[in-house]
């Protein structure tokens, strides 16, 4: 949007030159975040174990989603708190990046897998569930150990390397699931508003899903390269720092 | 953003250095008087680096500081016998007037495409048909009037502090204006459009709000223009004039934004169209951010700024 007429030099956007200061977290914030990350690590571990046990007992992925759905919904929805953490500043990540990541998860869980029952037994669901589970266990244990100031190198290594495979695998699972859902959405007209109506608006969930799928094209690379940049900074910055610990 | 350094010597010649991967390389020396303005230095710099026209140059005394103004005089700046100026490329620039004209002409034209039900927008049996609801015709007149007014104001009323803005803004702004215009126009001119629940009463009230706010917005633009003589960049506190519409200055810093939001609320009530309401909401959010910024800079610049004023909504926001 255009900058205001009267004020401010409309500079080319880019370098934020504000120096990055590592804020010392208050003890309350540290305690809460530690609890949060431990709880989330545990939750996703439980999920992982439940999924493995189901497959070992039943030998099929059919019914897997149904058996773990309550746990999945609880822990994935709880992750909305991470947006709040960024907003109040106790986590130094951008609200926008976190918002997009958490929203896409909430969307997948509640607006696709939960709401469109016929696709719950698709293989693609297992694909993204496995990807999410491994990613989240690694991520939350990374945060937990960081907060406790005792981060084993292999956790850091896992956090900044697993995603290279897991991100694309997860995206594939999500896209295939949405794709599988399209015929049902079109047939039932779910979540849609048609004309005529009092407020002169319409919404077609089928086209919304198509647009969402298309939006992965610009969004996914940005998130992926963000992680790659973080990886280079964190892992290859190590080579310069030497063994201080 | 690449940084290049050069060291102009006051009263003597300017020596320009260019930083390259192989180290600093002296460029052609230029003559600069101590009374030279930044604008003159920019013009000189363009002669040796023609790809960086003056509007694209940001010159500053400190790489992280604010840009120097074109009117600043070299010898009045806080520098010693040698001055170091830092250059930053602002990227391709486009004039404000060009951006405004493009972003406002779009909605004017696009809305009319939907109003006349040009083929491929609605089902073929509706091509070039006309709505049977009078409010739809009224809405077209109001929407078109609004954007014609904006175009005329851009050409004849507004006085811009800055001549240019970054080129990418035109794509962002046009997407916003054109996109919302198409979305609104689609529903209002749709064959299945539903007129307002409370009928002619609702439309009359909405029209009154719209007209008052359009007049108000125009009055404020004229008042702001009269604050600033042609060709100057002076800044003064705006005050109410004899025109009653300007009395809103008593309560807000940016009544032009207040009236603008009011116009769109009027249009939303008139058409009873949710996309219009959403457009009003998004516009209100953006204008509130601008108004708060404006209000803050007024407060910083003027000690005697009227304390009763709020940025955009009287007493509240």
XYZ file of C-alpha atoms in Angstrom:
562
model
C 0.000 0.000 0.000
C 1.247 3.508 -0.699
C 3.054 5.260 2.122
C 1.279 8.296 3.490
C 1.475 11.319 1.227
C 3.007 13.770 3.586
C 5.396 11.839 5.698
C 8.403 9.583 5.759
C 10.975 8.852 3.092
C 9.647 5.927 1.084
C 12.876 3.970 1.127
C 13.411 0.762 -0.733
C 12.519 -1.925 1.753
C 15.221 -4.237 2.924
C 17.887 -4.060 5.531
C 16.619 -3.672 9.042
C 19.594 -2.195 10.663
C 18.406 -2.393 14.272
C 21.006 -4.346 16.188
C 19.747 -7.713 17.431
C 19.825 -7.855 21.171
C 19.466 -11.128 22.992
C 16.872 -10.254 25.624
C 17.377 -11.932 28.962
C 14.190 -13.879 29.580
C 12.485 -13.397 32.897
C 12.318 -16.490 35.080
C 8.560 -16.754 34.654
C 8.867 -16.734 30.861
C 11.656 -19.311 30.996
C 9.670 -21.558 33.318
C 6.565 -21.331 31.155
C 8.445 -21.929 27.895
C 10.297 -24.878 29.389
C 7.037 -26.399 30.569
C 5.431 -25.711 27.195
C 8.226 -27.293 25.175
C 8.506 -30.324 27.460
C 4.762 -30.853 27.236
C 4.773 -30.570 23.444
C 7.738 -32.924 23.096
C 5.925 -35.422 25.259
C 2.679 -34.981 23.352
C 4.204 -35.615 19.962
C 6.177 -38.553 21.357
C 2.948 -40.067 22.588
C 1.499 -39.511 19.145
C 4.481 -41.161 17.492
C 4.309 -44.168 19.764
C 0.562 -44.511 19.251
C 1.030 -44.452 15.502
C 3.787 -47.082 15.596
C 1.769 -49.322 17.914
C -1.318 -49.031 15.737
C 0.623 -50.056 12.666
C 2.326 -52.913 14.492
C -0.997 -54.241 15.778
C -3.204 -53.663 12.768
C -0.678 -53.845 9.936
C -2.536 -51.142 7.983
C -2.898 -47.403 7.991
C -6.674 -47.594 7.719
C -8.202 -46.304 10.927
C -4.856 -44.804 12.037
C -6.104 -41.213 11.858
C -9.252 -42.074 13.770
C -7.292 -43.676 16.569
C -4.922 -40.739 17.122
C -7.141 -37.837 16.109
C -7.945 -36.569 19.616
C -4.289 -36.391 20.637
C -3.318 -34.803 17.318
C -6.007 -32.159 17.551
C -5.150 -31.341 21.144
C -1.424 -30.855 20.651
C -1.579 -29.231 17.231
C -4.223 -26.736 18.365
C -2.242 -25.989 21.517
C 0.551 -24.797 19.197
C -1.485 -21.646 18.553
C 0.146 -20.396 21.732
C 3.381 -20.064 19.798
C 1.932 -17.076 17.967
C 1.262 -15.468 21.330
C 4.830 -16.217 22.423
C 6.118 -14.275 19.397
C 3.629 -11.445 19.931
C 4.672 -10.868 23.531
C 8.311 -11.207 22.600
C 9.416 -14.144 24.707
C 10.334 -15.972 21.516
C 12.455 -14.042 19.008
C 10.757 -15.359 15.872
C 8.666 -13.312 13.459
C 4.940 -13.400 14.207
C 4.207 -13.673 10.511
C 6.362 -16.759 9.890
C 5.021 -18.527 12.976
C 1.491 -17.455 12.102
C 1.714 -18.899 8.611
C 3.207 -22.183 9.828
C 0.734 -22.754 12.643
C -2.225 -21.646 10.513
C -1.380 -24.101 7.794
C -1.305 -26.887 10.398
C -4.620 -25.843 11.937
C -6.096 -25.638 8.458
C -4.902 -29.160 7.562
C -6.115 -30.705 10.799
C -9.469 -29.006 11.274
C -10.586 -27.776 7.873
C -9.409 -30.726 5.811
C -8.713 -33.963 7.645
C -11.272 -33.560 10.423
C -14.034 -32.108 8.240
C -13.730 -34.268 5.144
C -14.181 -37.773 6.525
C -13.807 -39.782 3.299
C -10.111 -38.867 2.979
C -9.098 -39.868 6.503
C -7.794 -43.238 5.349
C -5.693 -41.900 2.495
C -1.997 -42.790 2.535
C -1.107 -39.127 2.105
C -2.488 -38.482 5.599
C 0.069 -40.887 7.058
C 2.740 -39.150 4.994
C 2.208 -35.763 6.567
C 1.476 -37.196 10.025
C 4.840 -38.965 10.083
C 6.626 -35.877 8.791
C 4.963 -33.590 11.326
C 5.595 -35.992 14.201
C 9.326 -36.365 13.594
C 9.722 -32.632 12.910
C 7.871 -31.588 16.037
C 9.626 -34.002 18.366
C 12.983 -32.722 17.110
C 11.902 -29.072 17.232
C 10.380 -29.088 20.700
C 13.227 -31.068 22.261
C 15.622 -28.589 20.628
C 13.784 -25.697 22.299
C 13.618 -27.560 25.613
C 17.348 -28.244 25.729
C 18.167 -24.719 24.554
C 16.142 -23.275 27.404
C 17.948 -25.553 29.859
C 21.248 -24.318 28.355
C 22.364 -27.830 27.635
C 21.894 -28.602 23.975
C 23.337 -31.889 22.756
C 24.859 -31.344 19.337
C 22.891 -34.150 17.729
C 19.577 -32.462 18.595
C 20.781 -29.275 16.986
C 22.029 -31.287 14.023
C 18.688 -33.077 13.720
C 16.700 -29.856 13.983
C 18.626 -28.215 11.184
C 18.957 -31.251 8.916
C 15.853 -33.419 9.188
C 13.673 -30.669 7.752
C 15.531 -30.919 4.451
C 13.689 -34.174 3.778
C 10.729 -33.812 6.118
C 9.492 -30.437 4.844
C 9.005 -31.559 1.244
C 7.582 -34.897 2.377
C 5.105 -33.159 4.652
C 4.105 -30.709 1.916
C 3.586 -33.608 -0.490
C 1.360 -35.352 2.040
C -0.663 -32.202 2.619
C -1.115 -31.395 -1.047
C -2.089 -34.973 -1.935
C -4.627 -34.983 0.894
C -6.222 -31.732 -0.236
C -6.252 -33.027 -3.791
C -8.012 -36.207 -2.661
C -10.590 -34.114 -0.832
C -11.545 -31.975 -3.825
C -14.232 -34.246 -5.336
C -16.067 -34.538 -2.007
C -15.957 -30.808 -1.445
C -17.303 -30.124 -4.909
C -20.080 -32.677 -4.543
C -21.306 -31.564 -1.119
C -20.680 -27.819 -1.487
C -19.462 -27.794 2.111
C -18.329 -24.580 3.827
C -19.705 -22.583 0.907
C -22.084 -19.631 0.593
C -24.039 -19.203 -2.620
C -25.810 -16.265 -4.182
C -28.354 -14.806 -3.738
C -28.067 -13.841 -0.078
C -28.634 -10.808 2.117
C -24.960 -9.799 2.291
C -24.179 -10.162 -1.382
C -21.140 -12.324 -0.905
C -20.220 -15.814 -1.969
C -17.574 -18.310 -0.977
C -16.722 -21.524 -2.705
C -14.627 -23.852 -0.557
C -13.665 -25.906 -3.611
C -11.984 -22.904 -5.280
C -10.576 -21.836 -1.948
C -8.816 -25.222 -1.693
C -7.494 -24.849 -5.232
C -6.103 -21.407 -4.398
C -4.614 -22.775 -1.171
C -2.861 -25.524 -3.103
C -1.536 -22.906 -5.544
C -0.308 -20.748 -2.672
C 2.083 -23.494 -1.612
C 4.093 -22.604 -4.712
C 5.272 -19.184 -3.505
C 5.011 -19.886 0.237
C 6.757 -23.224 0.653
C 10.075 -22.146 -0.947
C 10.164 -19.057 1.261
C 9.743 -21.098 4.448
C 12.166 -23.730 3.170
C 14.878 -21.206 2.318
C 14.294 -19.441 5.616
C 15.155 -22.739 7.326
C 18.140 -23.279 5.018
C 19.458 -19.817 5.878
C 18.989 -20.523 9.600
C 20.806 -23.811 9.094
C 23.774 -22.148 7.441
C 23.943 -19.545 10.155
C 23.635 -21.971 13.055
C 25.575 -24.996 11.849
C 28.235 -23.318 9.776
C 28.647 -20.447 12.169
C 29.855 -23.218 14.477
C 33.019 -23.669 12.433
C 34.104 -20.130 13.269
C 33.165 -20.146 16.954
C 35.514 -23.001 17.924
C 34.955 -25.387 20.812
C 34.047 -23.068 23.607
C 31.741 -25.341 25.535
C 22.094 -2.733 -0.875
C 25.628 -1.849 -1.849
C 27.429 1.007 -0.106
C 29.871 3.278 -1.725
C 31.895 5.860 0.079
C 33.227 9.143 -1.037
C 34.953 12.050 0.680
C 33.992 15.509 -0.508
C 36.272 18.282 0.690
C 34.501 21.524 1.467
C 35.441 24.375 -0.838
C 37.776 22.151 -2.792
C 37.230 19.348 -5.195
C 35.261 16.269 -4.329
C 37.089 13.016 -4.582
C 34.815 10.066 -5.172
C 35.851 6.589 -4.254
C 34.094 3.466 -5.347
C 34.227 0.305 -3.250
C 34.742 -2.762 -5.373
C 35.594 -6.357 -4.364
C 39.220 -5.471 -5.058
C 39.239 -2.530 -2.657
C 38.573 1.183 -2.994
C 39.104 2.704 -6.394
C 39.137 6.458 -6.971
C 36.561 7.733 -9.432
C 36.623 11.040 -11.278
C 37.109 14.065 -8.999
C 34.326 16.672 -9.057
C 34.236 20.319 -8.031
C 31.863 21.150 -5.177
C 31.294 24.532 -3.468
C 30.663 24.708 0.290
C 27.264 26.285 -0.424
C 26.264 23.398 -2.662
C 22.972 21.759 -1.815
C 22.462 18.008 -1.575
C 20.304 18.279 -4.685
C 23.264 19.734 -6.606
C 25.592 17.012 -5.336
C 23.063 14.391 -6.430
C 22.933 15.909 -9.896
C 26.743 15.882 -10.094
C 26.786 12.281 -8.949
C 24.306 11.330 -11.661
C 26.660 12.743 -14.297
C 29.326 10.182 -13.437
C 26.865 7.419 -12.532
C 23.958 7.931 -14.916
C 22.113 4.789 -13.817
C 21.500 6.425 -10.424
C 19.277 9.391 -11.147
C 18.786 11.801 -8.206
C 15.435 10.355 -7.089
C 17.143 7.029 -6.560
C 19.938 8.381 -4.385
C 19.827 8.444 -0.638
C 22.713 10.431 0.818
C 23.380 10.418 4.513
C 26.059 11.363 7.020
C 25.779 8.044 8.803
C 25.085 4.706 7.066
C 22.313 3.994 9.549
C 21.041 7.552 9.770
C 18.296 9.452 8.030
C 18.537 10.606 4.437
C 19.717 14.153 3.904
C 17.169 16.481 2.345
C 17.684 17.951 -1.108
C 17.540 21.479 0.325
C 20.329 20.870 2.884
C 23.464 22.923 2.272
C 26.831 21.193 2.589
C 28.520 23.781 4.796
C 25.545 23.874 7.212
C 25.787 20.152 7.884
C 27.580 18.911 11.025
C 30.796 17.974 9.239
C 34.423 18.943 9.690
C 36.815 20.048 6.966
C 36.296 16.720 5.257
C 32.797 15.369 4.906
C 31.987 11.715 4.344
C 28.696 11.027 2.647
C 27.218 7.584 2.398
C 25.227 6.610 -0.643
C 22.385 4.142 -0.830
C 20.527 3.046 -3.928
C 16.800 3.304 -3.279
C 15.999 1.122 -6.266
C 14.009 2.044 -9.332
C 11.665 4.909 -8.561
C 8.322 5.924 -9.956
C 6.552 9.227 -9.488
C 3.713 9.492 -6.976
C 1.498 11.051 -9.618
C 1.983 8.076 -11.947
C 1.213 5.608 -9.172
C -1.908 7.454 -8.033
C -3.262 7.828 -11.550
C -2.725 4.153 -12.320
C -4.101 2.818 -9.075
C -7.244 5.009 -9.290
C -7.950 4.637 -13.011
C -8.075 0.860 -12.577
C -11.062 0.681 -10.171
C -12.940 3.279 -12.206
C -12.598 1.213 -15.358
C -12.967 -2.235 -13.758
C -16.172 -1.360 -11.915
C -17.714 -0.176 -15.176
C -16.826 -3.472 -16.853
C -18.946 -5.256 -14.249
C -21.674 -2.601 -14.303
C -22.172 -3.005 -18.045
C -21.908 -6.784 -17.641
C -19.276 -7.163 -20.269
C -19.079 -10.792 -21.598
C -17.285 -13.529 -19.617
C -17.869 -11.891 -16.243
C -21.312 -13.341 -15.662
C -23.311 -16.017 -17.487
C -23.727 -15.337 -21.229
C -27.451 -14.715 -20.984
C -26.643 -11.617 -18.876
C -24.190 -10.006 -21.311
C -24.764 -6.257 -21.582
C -27.976 -6.445 -19.573
C -28.823 -3.854 -16.975
C -29.745 -4.354 -13.308
C -33.367 -3.745 -12.379
C -32.410 -2.308 -8.985
C -32.049 1.466 -8.791
C -29.499 1.173 -5.980
C -27.119 -0.600 -8.374
C -27.169 2.390 -10.723
C -26.712 4.754 -7.806
C -23.799 2.688 -6.526
C -22.096 2.897 -9.916
C -22.467 6.673 -9.931
C -21.052 6.944 -6.398
C -18.124 4.591 -7.012
C -17.229 6.271 -10.296
C -17.575 9.733 -8.786
C -15.259 8.737 -5.966
C -12.470 7.647 -8.274
C -12.908 10.529 -10.722
C -12.596 12.839 -7.733
C -9.406 11.070 -6.681
C -7.929 11.350 -10.169
C -8.724 15.063 -10.393
C -7.309 15.664 -6.930
C -4.097 13.898 -7.920
C -3.750 16.108 -10.960
C -4.844 19.459 -9.507
C -4.982 19.464 -5.742
C -2.355 17.380 -3.988
C 1.104 18.726 -3.265
C 3.545 15.885 -2.669
C 6.517 16.067 -0.272
C 8.313 13.365 -2.165
C 8.339 13.122 -5.935
C 8.850 9.374 -6.132
C 8.381 6.032 -4.432
C 9.956 2.602 -5.043
C 8.781 0.974 -8.258
C 7.515 -2.199 -6.618
C 4.871 -0.166 -4.783
C 2.884 0.270 -7.951
C 2.383 -3.489 -8.231
C 1.401 -3.826 -4.592
C -0.963 -0.857 -4.660
C -2.625 -1.734 -7.934
C -3.222 -5.309 -6.809
C -4.949 -3.967 -3.706
C -7.129 -1.340 -5.390
C -7.899 -3.227 -8.574
C -8.441 -6.521 -6.769
C -10.925 -5.122 -4.276
C -12.688 -3.071 -6.963
C -13.250 -6.195 -9.050
C -14.401 -8.208 -6.021
C -16.926 -5.547 -4.927
C -18.126 -4.765 -8.429
C -18.738 -8.449 -9.140
C -21.318 -8.761 -6.373
C -22.996 -5.370 -6.624
C -23.599 -5.778 -10.345
C -24.435 -9.468 -10.159
C -27.749 -10.606 -11.661
C -28.529 -12.236 -8.295
C -27.738 -9.074 -6.290
C -30.057 -8.560 -3.269
C -30.930 -4.897 -2.547
C -30.649 -3.523 1.029
C -32.964 -4.975 3.668
C -34.451 -1.627 4.688
C -34.977 -0.438 1.130
C -35.066 3.205 0.064
C -34.642 4.460 3.651
C -31.351 2.636 4.004
C -30.134 3.815 0.615
C -31.064 7.453 1.333
C -29.259 7.449 4.661
C -26.208 5.788 3.121
C -26.161 8.271 0.248
C -26.281 11.174 2.703
C -23.322 9.747 4.625
C -21.439 9.169 1.392
C -22.025 12.661 -0.013
C -21.187 14.417 3.258
C -17.965 12.441 3.578
C -16.962 13.045 -0.033
C -17.466 16.796 0.450
C -15.631 16.589 3.754
C -12.711 14.693 2.270
C -12.426 17.197 -0.574
C -12.594 20.140 1.828
C -9.750 18.715 3.859
C -7.629 18.140 0.751
C -8.163 21.757 -0.260
C -7.376 22.997 3.246
C -4.154 20.952 3.325
C -3.173 22.258 -0.086
C -3.673 25.833 1.029
C -1.363 25.212 3.977
C 1.517 24.761 1.625
C 2.513 27.278 -1.063
C 3.107 25.885 -4.576
C 6.553 24.315 -5.008
C 7.392 24.419 -1.309
C 7.737 21.664 1.215
C 6.799 23.647 4.326
C 4.942 21.986 7.145
C 2.320 23.710 9.296
C -0.363 22.641 11.751
C -3.698 22.468 9.911
C -6.544 24.413 11.543
C -10.306 24.624 10.884
C -11.319 27.234 8.296
C -14.644 28.865 7.514
C -15.710 25.648 5.764
C -17.721 23.611 8.327
C -16.302 20.370 6.966
C -12.862 21.423 8.152
C -14.093 21.809 11.740
C -13.253 18.134 12.165
C -9.643 19.364 12.516
C -10.643 20.323 16.058
C -10.963 16.653 16.922
C -8.621 14.729 14.619
C -5.230 15.164 12.961
C -6.211 13.447 9.726
C -9.868 14.225 8.990
C -9.299 13.344 5.351
C -8.877 9.720 6.462
C -11.864 9.981 8.786
C -14.051 11.179 5.920
C -12.622 8.529 3.601
C -13.592 5.720 5.971
C -16.974 7.377 6.374
C -17.509 7.383 2.611
C -16.808 3.688 2.364
C -19.031 2.888 5.336
C -21.749 4.821 3.541
C -21.120 2.840 0.381
C -21.214 -0.427 2.342
C -24.565 0.456 3.879
C -25.873 1.545 0.493
C -24.961 -1.677 -1.248
C -25.264 -4.006 1.772
C -22.345 -5.921 0.357
C -19.922 -7.719 2.673
C -16.854 -7.307 0.419
C -17.384 -3.527 0.576
C -17.457 -3.732 4.369
C -14.232 -5.758 4.320
C -12.603 -3.227 2.001
C -13.649 -0.466 4.398
C -12.159 -2.390 7.299
C -8.829 -3.000 5.578
C -8.694 0.626 4.428
C -9.509 1.808 7.935
C -6.699 -0.308 9.373
C -4.155 1.094 6.928
C -5.335 4.679 7.341
C -5.219 4.340 11.106
C -1.567 3.328 10.882
C -0.834 6.329 8.654
C -2.866 8.682 10.854
C -1.036 7.547 13.985
C 2.296 8.114 12.255
C 1.216 11.539 11.058
C -0.103 12.435 14.498
C 3.164 11.373 16.107
C 5.251 13.467 13.728
C 2.977 16.480 14.295
C 3.477 16.090 18.037
C 7.232 15.802 17.592
C 7.515 18.769 15.267
C 5.133 21.234 16.955
C 5.295 22.045 20.663
C 1.927 23.779 20.625
C -0.003 20.989 18.927
C -3.666 20.987 20.033
C -3.992 18.350 22.764
C -7.649 17.492 22.115
C -6.902 15.944 18.721
C -6.822 12.196 18.147
C -5.255 10.685 15.007
C -8.330 9.485 13.114
C -11.433 8.824 15.248
C -12.571 11.687 17.531
C -11.822 10.882 21.200
C -11.122 7.217 20.491
C -8.311 6.376 18.103
